[in-house]
Amino acid sequence: MQLHISPSFRHVKVLPRKGVREFIKVKVGSRRLSYRMVIYSLLFITFLVRFIFVLGAVKTIDGQTKCSTLGCLGKRLGPRILGQSVHSQIPEVIYQVLEEPPSLDEIKREDEIPQSLDEFVAEMKKDSVSDAKTFAVKLKAMVTLLERRTRTAKIQEYLYRHVASSSIPKQLHCLALKLANEHAMNANARLQLPSPELVPALVDNSLFHFVLASDNILAASVVANSLVHNSLYPEKVVLHIITDRKTYSPMQAWFSLHPVTPAIIEVRGLHHFDWLTKGKIPVLEAMEKDQRVRSQFRGGSSAIVAIKTEKPYVIASKLQALSPKYNSLMNHIRIYLPELFPSLVKVVFLDDDIVVQTDLSALWDIDMNGKVNGAVETCEGGDSFVMSKRLRSYLNFSHPLISRNFDPNECAWAYGMNIFDLEAWRRTDISKTYDYWLEQNLKSDLSLWQLGTLPPGLIAFHGHVKIIDPFWHMLGLGYQDNTSIADAGSAGVIHFNGRAKPWLDIAFPQFRKLWTKYVNSSDKFIQSCHIRT
């Protein structure tokens, strides 16, 4: 098509198109302009009209004599063209109103405050407000009201997430109770794991040894099922499960009744390791101090969210401090792997919120180059929201003890799927370093790092980490849904780190199905406890 604009610009004709994507010639008198120049001209005219309108509106609200838009434009632009300054009182008046603290009258009259931008504009038109102060007062009242409501909504969101992620869903509680009862009533649920003839495999270094520490039976079953299902050599897989005393019986019952043959499963409780006693393990002292710090939040979560002066992210961190996982030895147990498995040379440690999607036997072929910990680096990758973690993300560099010893820009790495060379580990003082920094954190009133076990791990394994391909460990599926389902499905191991665990209703639906595919929906215990798959 062609545009034909008359010399006077009063008539515009649309003519039949001649050719596709050709330059369209426009006659303006005897001049011919390209299509692109016409577009630029129209955009400039549109901008100019809007600019004139805004200047006219500003001039009117400033309380000056009404004038035509072109006249106002001349008054505004004329002095500037001549190098003179134009002094307007609008910014000073508006800033003065906005900087004043809200009055009690403004807070009490919430029903009279506009609830949205549309209502605000309609009220301005209806009242024919023409001075800047009235405009600013009404605008400030609306923004203040919306800000209070936004803060309340944000805090409620943090509270609901805290409750959802910290509580044990009734379905999981049901599963543990039924399996505990089965362990007491059914001899088949009390079988020795592994059977006596397979016990030598537990210390056979020609096999692939995996370690899982968990008190979540359903999650442990998914890790085991996904690991064995995707293994090219399932007969060489040995999975060592460590759990706490209360979960030991139901965990043993589940894997006695649901063997993942030909793989070998071992279930042990923390109470089976007699050296894990108070006084010998600094972690236990740290956990006690941790508990005392959290006890300062008297009244629990309801008291925290009732604080009116703190910012939402501060309240979120206090709620996070109440999470029971931060006072569990299960979180720290990996730092004692050389002592837990004195006969093993190499193990792969798995968190219980991961899903294995490929054969992991290739991890044993990675040359560790004398390093202890094979891990994925978390400061580079396509998803900057997930893969942007450096030491400054976890350690408190305002503390001199941290700033003197570490570089804030150094890349962090991930817990959750780690290769540990236990022989190389035993030649280092990593475990002692971990305990030393826990003690320093106690002395500094827990101010050296954020909550969790990764920060002290970053310190203890500093200089002992072998970076492996990101394919082996995809992070972040428990706190963001920016990752595409295609990318998640193509990763070797996916990790639901974050609050939105796949066994919770707050899980992201598109990712949850990657986890539920390894839940046996036909199992009588799963069905009787109404566990959604």
XYZ file of C-alpha atoms in Angstrom:
533
model
C 0.000 0.000 0.000
C 1.012 3.665 -0.412
C 0.359 6.765 1.643
C -0.198 10.016 -0.197
C -0.106 13.150 1.926
C -1.196 16.421 0.332
C 1.140 19.441 0.544
C -1.113 21.011 3.165
C -1.117 17.818 5.314
C -4.924 18.088 5.490
C -5.741 14.957 3.557
C -4.185 11.513 3.749
C -5.062 8.919 1.131
C -4.434 5.178 1.315
C -3.481 3.920 -2.129
C -3.177 0.309 -3.378
C 0.065 -1.423 -2.441
C 2.688 -1.879 -5.176
C 5.117 -4.600 -4.145
C 5.910 -5.991 -0.718
C 8.237 -4.170 1.731
C 9.188 -1.627 -0.966
C 9.939 1.916 -0.031
C 6.772 3.901 -0.080
C 7.092 7.316 -1.651
C 5.177 10.178 -0.145
C 4.712 13.442 -1.989
C 4.947 16.611 0.037
C 4.930 19.383 -2.554
C 7.798 18.447 -4.858
C 9.728 16.492 -2.201
C 9.716 12.707 -1.835
C 10.307 11.016 1.549
C 11.027 7.376 2.358
C 8.607 5.233 4.338
C 10.916 5.268 7.361
C 11.068 9.066 7.368
C 7.268 9.234 7.340
C 7.088 6.926 10.355
C 9.657 9.039 12.213
C 7.711 12.183 11.289
C 4.433 10.756 12.591
C 6.112 9.593 15.816
C 7.599 13.051 16.319
C 4.207 14.695 15.765
C 2.616 12.305 18.269
C 5.315 13.017 20.830
C 4.984 16.752 20.246
C 1.222 16.678 20.806
C 1.635 14.731 24.052
C 4.417 17.069 25.180
C 2.229 20.110 24.571
C -0.618 18.468 26.509
C 1.604 17.665 29.514
C 3.019 21.179 29.598
C -0.476 22.603 29.485
C -1.589 20.330 32.324
C 1.435 21.260 34.432
C 0.827 24.953 33.773
C -2.799 24.604 34.845
C -2.031 22.693 38.036
C 0.545 25.326 38.945
C -2.338 27.723 39.423
C -1.375 30.121 36.641
C -3.770 31.785 34.256
C -5.292 29.360 31.807
C -3.868 29.543 28.333
C -3.960 27.588 25.122
C -1.590 24.642 24.857
C 0.447 26.367 22.148
C 0.600 29.501 24.268
C 1.757 27.491 27.291
C 4.323 25.805 25.115
C 5.642 29.189 24.043
C 5.827 30.396 27.619
C 7.689 27.256 28.634
C 10.073 26.981 25.720
C 10.675 30.659 25.004
C 12.789 31.526 28.047
C 14.801 28.283 27.709
C 15.583 29.012 24.062
C 16.800 32.446 25.094
C 18.984 30.915 27.822
C 16.788 32.065 30.719
C 15.596 29.869 33.610
C 12.019 29.194 34.518
C 11.210 28.756 38.175
C 8.240 26.546 39.034
C 7.047 25.917 42.574
C 5.524 22.531 41.740
C 8.468 20.292 42.776
C 9.033 22.146 46.046
C 5.358 21.975 47.008
C 5.011 18.310 46.098
C 8.244 17.294 47.837
C 7.243 19.214 50.950
C 3.926 17.368 51.169
C 5.423 13.970 50.404
C 8.214 14.353 52.983
C 5.806 15.162 55.827
C 4.860 12.134 57.976
C 1.253 10.998 57.461
C -1.177 12.643 59.871
C -3.669 10.748 62.009
C -6.512 12.245 59.988
C -5.064 10.774 56.793
C -4.856 7.325 58.388
C -8.372 7.411 59.854
C -10.106 8.473 56.633
C -9.169 5.353 54.655
C -12.670 5.007 53.234
C -12.326 8.478 51.668
C -8.981 7.723 50.024
C -8.991 6.632 46.372
C -8.454 2.895 46.159
C -6.927 2.860 42.685
C -5.368 5.103 40.061
C -8.646 5.211 38.130
C -10.516 6.450 41.198
C -7.807 9.027 41.831
C -7.995 10.421 38.286
C -11.808 10.465 38.406
C -11.740 12.394 41.696
C -9.264 14.897 40.317
C -11.531 15.549 37.346
C -14.691 15.732 39.448
C -13.284 18.206 41.975
C -11.507 20.266 39.311
C -8.422 20.372 41.491
C -6.065 22.993 40.161
C -3.360 23.479 42.813
C -0.334 21.285 43.317
C -0.641 20.945 47.098
C -4.123 19.414 47.022
C -2.994 17.116 44.232
C 0.031 15.988 46.272
C -1.970 15.469 49.490
C -4.480 13.196 47.779
C -1.761 11.341 45.899
C 0.230 10.806 49.082
C -2.815 9.488 50.946
C -3.527 6.974 48.198
C 0.081 5.789 47.916
C 0.425 5.502 51.717
C -2.721 3.403 51.931
C -1.650 1.108 49.105
C 1.832 0.812 50.621
C 0.398 -0.343 53.958
C -1.792 -2.897 52.233
C 1.106 -4.135 50.115
C 3.276 -4.569 53.216
C 0.518 -6.505 54.985
C -0.035 -8.741 51.965
C 3.700 -9.417 51.640
C 4.013 -10.366 55.297
C 0.979 -12.642 55.042
C 2.582 -14.301 52.021
C 5.768 -14.959 54.006
C 3.715 -16.310 56.918
C 1.713 -18.702 54.756
C 4.876 -19.939 53.049
C 6.505 -20.470 56.430
C 3.554 -22.466 57.737
C 3.244 -24.500 54.536
C 6.950 -25.330 54.309
C 7.624 -25.931 58.017
C 4.618 -28.052 58.905
C 4.411 -31.769 58.215
C 1.533 -32.373 55.768
C -1.050 -34.725 57.218
C -0.512 -37.111 54.308
C 3.161 -37.561 55.214
C 2.300 -37.862 58.906
C -0.280 -40.497 57.992
C 2.296 -42.434 55.962
C 4.795 -42.469 58.841
C 2.156 -43.651 61.348
C 0.872 -46.448 59.109
C 4.390 -47.674 58.392
C 5.325 -47.545 62.092
C 2.294 -49.676 62.826
C 3.233 -52.024 59.986
C 6.749 -52.302 61.432
C 5.270 -53.380 64.770
C 2.721 -55.825 63.358
C 4.326 -57.285 60.212
C 7.535 -59.309 60.344
C 8.150 -58.599 56.653
C 8.418 -54.904 57.546
C 11.281 -55.653 59.931
C 13.590 -57.406 57.518
C 17.277 -56.724 57.889
C 18.451 -54.177 55.304
C 20.384 -55.371 53.475
C 19.962 -59.117 53.835
C 22.914 -60.894 55.521
C 24.381 -62.226 52.274
C 24.556 -58.697 50.814
C 26.206 -57.011 53.817
C 29.742 -57.263 52.286
C 28.539 -55.003 49.463
C 28.261 -52.130 51.951
C 32.047 -51.786 52.027
C 32.796 -52.896 48.461
C 34.516 -49.960 46.740
C 33.965 -51.461 43.290
C 30.284 -50.517 43.636
C 28.605 -47.092 43.376
C 27.834 -45.829 46.876
C 25.228 -43.108 47.425
C 24.346 -41.513 50.777
C 20.974 -39.972 51.613
C 20.162 -38.320 54.953
C 16.417 -37.826 55.421
C 13.498 -38.107 57.824
C 10.993 -37.873 54.942
C 9.956 -41.365 53.854
C 8.103 -40.309 50.713
C 10.977 -38.084 49.570
C 13.523 -40.837 50.241
C 11.458 -43.273 48.169
C 11.474 -40.873 45.199
C 15.257 -40.447 45.396
C 15.736 -44.222 45.546
C 13.252 -44.973 42.737
C 14.622 -42.299 40.410
C 18.237 -43.308 41.130
C 17.694 -47.003 40.389
C 15.244 -46.505 37.517
C 17.718 -44.359 35.559
C 20.828 -46.368 36.375
C 22.537 -48.351 33.631
C 24.024 -50.626 36.300
C 21.361 -50.908 39.051
C 23.003 -54.075 40.386
C 26.039 -51.933 41.328
C 24.040 -49.268 43.181
C 24.293 -49.159 46.976
C 22.141 -46.553 48.733
C 22.950 -45.781 52.370
C 19.981 -44.042 54.057
C 20.579 -42.267 57.371
C 17.570 -41.111 59.362
C 16.669 -40.088 62.908
C 15.372 -42.302 65.693
C 11.662 -41.519 65.260
C 11.724 -42.211 61.509
C 13.955 -45.270 61.607
C 11.188 -47.883 62.029
C 8.803 -46.533 59.352
C 11.742 -45.926 56.978
C 12.905 -49.518 57.430
C 9.327 -50.762 56.958
C 8.955 -48.889 53.664
C 12.131 -50.234 52.072
C 11.553 -53.734 53.485
C 8.172 -53.818 51.763
C 9.314 -51.855 48.670
C 12.755 -53.195 47.670
C 14.461 -51.505 44.713
C 16.184 -54.627 43.477
C 18.748 -55.281 42.159
C 20.101 -52.227 43.999
C 21.075 -52.581 47.652
C 19.505 -50.432 50.379
C 20.871 -49.841 53.867
C 18.811 -47.972 56.498
C 20.541 -46.743 59.648
C 19.483 -44.371 62.411
C 21.624 -41.671 63.991
C 21.325 -43.577 67.263
C 23.334 -46.402 65.689
C 26.443 -44.198 65.668
C 27.466 -44.124 69.317
C 30.182 -41.505 68.733
C 27.517 -38.917 67.806
C 27.177 -37.812 71.434
C 27.067 -34.442 73.102
C 30.488 -33.082 73.988
C 32.226 -34.798 71.094
C 30.389 -33.014 68.300
C 30.556 -29.165 68.207
C 27.536 -29.207 65.902
C 25.312 -30.255 68.809
C 26.462 -27.254 70.865
C 25.854 -24.993 67.889
C 22.345 -26.383 67.522
C 21.600 -25.705 71.183
C 22.811 -22.098 70.828
C 20.750 -21.849 67.651
C 17.672 -22.944 69.570
C 18.259 -20.345 72.289
C 18.577 -17.588 69.674
C 15.316 -18.582 68.043
C 13.560 -18.738 71.420
C 13.838 -14.942 71.609
C 10.921 -14.774 69.172
C 8.400 -15.263 71.934
C 4.910 -15.886 70.717
C 6.149 -17.618 67.588
C 5.186 -16.548 64.101
C 2.117 -14.562 65.200
C 4.275 -12.297 67.364
C 6.764 -11.788 64.537
C 4.198 -10.708 61.948
C 2.536 -8.389 64.484
C 5.580 -6.102 64.480
C 4.555 -2.947 62.639
C 7.927 -1.277 62.223
C 10.119 -3.906 60.576
C 10.440 -4.389 56.858
C 8.904 -7.509 55.294
C 12.257 -9.099 54.424
C 13.358 -8.805 58.084
C 10.170 -10.512 59.206
C 10.740 -13.184 56.534
C 14.216 -13.936 57.912
C 12.834 -14.242 61.461
C 10.134 -16.627 60.251
C 12.788 -18.623 58.448
C 14.739 -18.872 61.696
C 11.789 -20.739 63.217
C 12.018 -23.517 60.634
C 12.758 -26.827 62.411
C 15.220 -27.928 59.705
C 17.784 -25.422 61.025
C 17.877 -27.289 64.320
C 18.313 -30.767 62.877
C 21.477 -32.837 62.983
C 20.368 -34.336 59.649
C 21.445 -31.099 57.983
C 24.980 -31.303 59.356
C 25.559 -35.043 59.035
C 27.382 -34.832 55.692
C 30.390 -33.166 57.298
C 31.088 -36.476 59.122
C 30.976 -38.771 56.091
C 34.579 -40.024 56.523
C 33.720 -41.170 60.062
C 30.295 -42.556 59.107
C 31.759 -44.696 56.321
C 35.387 -45.428 57.309
C 35.808 -48.218 54.724
C 34.577 -46.330 51.671
C 36.745 -44.402 49.214
C 34.176 -42.334 47.316
C 30.472 -41.557 47.765
C 27.871 -39.341 46.135
C 25.754 -37.460 48.646
C 22.136 -36.725 47.697
C 19.602 -34.412 49.349
C 16.070 -35.762 49.731
C 14.521 -32.988 47.614
C 16.272 -34.069 44.406
C 15.187 -36.261 41.490
C 17.724 -38.285 39.510
C 16.982 -38.229 35.780
C 20.060 -39.910 34.317
C 22.630 -42.587 35.036
C 25.055 -41.303 37.683
C 27.727 -43.966 37.310
C 29.722 -41.523 35.143
C 30.390 -39.464 38.266
C 32.895 -42.109 39.338
C 34.876 -41.443 36.142
C 35.421 -37.750 36.938
C 39.048 -37.006 37.774
C 38.913 -35.114 41.075
C 42.542 -33.938 40.716
C 43.096 -34.425 44.421
C 40.053 -32.346 45.367
C 37.568 -33.540 47.980
C 34.207 -32.170 46.882
C 32.843 -32.348 43.331
C 30.129 -29.696 43.006
C 28.358 -27.459 40.508
C 29.352 -23.784 40.605
C 26.466 -21.375 41.197
C 27.716 -18.063 39.809
C 27.479 -18.763 36.090
C 24.671 -20.022 33.901
C 21.711 -19.099 31.750
C 19.385 -18.362 34.674
C 20.913 -15.360 36.449
C 18.234 -15.522 39.162
C 19.405 -18.985 40.245
C 23.036 -19.060 39.102
C 24.190 -15.792 40.654
C 25.412 -16.889 44.065
C 28.830 -15.801 45.321
C 30.344 -15.910 48.789
C 28.825 -12.514 49.575
C 25.403 -14.131 49.117
C 25.979 -16.320 52.192
C 28.722 -14.859 54.393
C 28.624 -11.636 56.405
C 31.490 -9.589 54.958
C 30.807 -6.722 57.349
C 32.357 -8.934 60.023
C 36.174 -8.597 60.078
C 36.689 -12.317 60.624
C 34.985 -13.033 57.292
C 36.356 -10.067 55.328
C 39.954 -10.887 56.329
C 39.794 -14.481 55.130
C 37.547 -14.614 52.052
C 36.805 -12.866 48.771
C 33.157 -11.747 48.477
C 33.223 -12.148 44.669
C 34.381 -15.741 44.726
C 31.880 -18.200 43.230
C 29.772 -20.322 45.540
C 28.862 -23.942 44.826
C 25.862 -26.133 45.551
C 25.013 -28.730 48.159
C 22.498 -31.383 47.150
C 24.404 -33.578 44.689
C 28.075 -33.804 45.613
C 30.884 -36.240 44.872
C 33.050 -36.757 47.947
C 36.489 -38.349 47.678
C 36.706 -39.695 51.217
C 40.343 -40.741 50.889
C 41.378 -37.224 49.908
C 39.109 -35.852 52.643
C 40.883 -37.886 55.324
C 44.176 -36.250 54.338
C 42.756 -32.783 55.137
C 41.441 -30.959 58.205
C 38.076 -30.087 56.603
C 35.968 -31.495 59.440
C 38.081 -29.685 62.053
C 37.818 -26.462 60.030
C 34.040 -26.856 59.959
C 33.912 -27.305 63.738
C 36.279 -24.351 64.294
C 34.109 -21.971 62.287
C 30.968 -23.189 64.032
C 32.646 -22.248 67.311
C 33.608 -18.829 65.925
C 30.026 -18.306 64.833
C 28.856 -19.164 68.341
C 31.282 -16.659 69.840
C 30.012 -13.961 67.467
C 26.366 -14.681 68.366
C 25.689 -16.428 65.048
C 26.574 -13.322 63.029
C 29.098 -14.759 60.538
C 26.617 -16.173 58.035
C 23.008 -16.775 57.171
C 21.058 -19.760 58.432
C 21.781 -23.179 56.979
C 24.674 -25.582 56.496
C 25.958 -24.298 53.153
C 27.786 -21.204 54.567
C 30.034 -23.204 56.946
C 30.420 -25.773 54.157
C 31.660 -23.066 51.794
C 34.284 -22.180 54.387
C 35.324 -25.726 55.326
C 35.701 -26.943 51.731
C 37.365 -23.729 50.563
C 40.170 -24.717 48.190
C 39.010 -28.347 48.082
C 36.245 -28.131 45.461
C 36.333 -29.663 41.990
C 33.865 -27.850 39.720
C 31.767 -30.258 37.640
C 29.469 -29.743 34.654
C 26.160 -27.940 35.486
C 24.300 -30.769 33.733
C 24.716 -32.861 36.849
C 22.820 -30.531 39.163
C 20.030 -28.075 38.276
C 19.025 -25.842 41.175
C 16.166 -23.613 42.187
C 12.997 -25.572 41.369
C 11.676 -24.946 44.872
C 11.791 -21.157 44.809
C 11.264 -20.006 41.198
C 9.425 -21.049 38.060
C 11.551 -19.161 35.528
C 13.271 -22.363 34.472
C 11.543 -23.979 31.509
C 10.125 -27.465 31.879
C 12.232 -28.526 28.878
C 15.468 -27.424 30.570
C 14.450 -29.062 33.842
C 13.610 -32.294 32.061
C 17.003 -32.426 30.350
C 19.113 -32.011 33.516
C 20.853 -34.988 35.086
C 19.650 -34.154 38.603
C 17.020 -31.569 39.508
C 16.929 -30.000 42.940
C 13.809 -28.578 44.593
C 15.797 -26.384 46.961
C 13.565 -23.664 48.375
C 10.226 -23.645 50.156
C 8.074 -25.069 47.350
C 8.947 -28.718 47.932
C 7.343 -31.143 45.465
C 5.435 -32.981 48.212
C 3.736 -29.734 49.293
C 0.674 -28.063 47.790
C 2.728 -24.902 47.211
C 4.974 -26.712 44.705
C 5.100 -25.344 41.170
C 2.738 -27.630 39.211
C 4.837 -27.835 36.038
C 7.864 -29.055 38.014
C 5.992 -31.244 40.478
C 5.150 -33.837 37.827
C 8.885 -34.516 37.368
C 8.857 -35.673 40.994
C 5.490 -37.440 41.242
C 6.302 -39.743 38.312
C 8.472 -41.692 40.758
C 5.723 -42.061 43.380
C 3.934 -45.405 43.249
C 0.316 -44.243 43.069
C -1.005 -47.822 43.243
C 0.642 -48.532 46.611
C -1.833 -49.221 49.414
C -0.077 -46.868 51.857
C 0.036 -44.045 49.318
C -3.651 -44.488 48.509
C -4.850 -44.841 52.106
C -3.075 -41.610 53.061
C -4.548 -39.773 50.037
C -1.147 -38.675 48.740
C -1.702 -36.853 45.445
C 0.374 -38.012 42.521
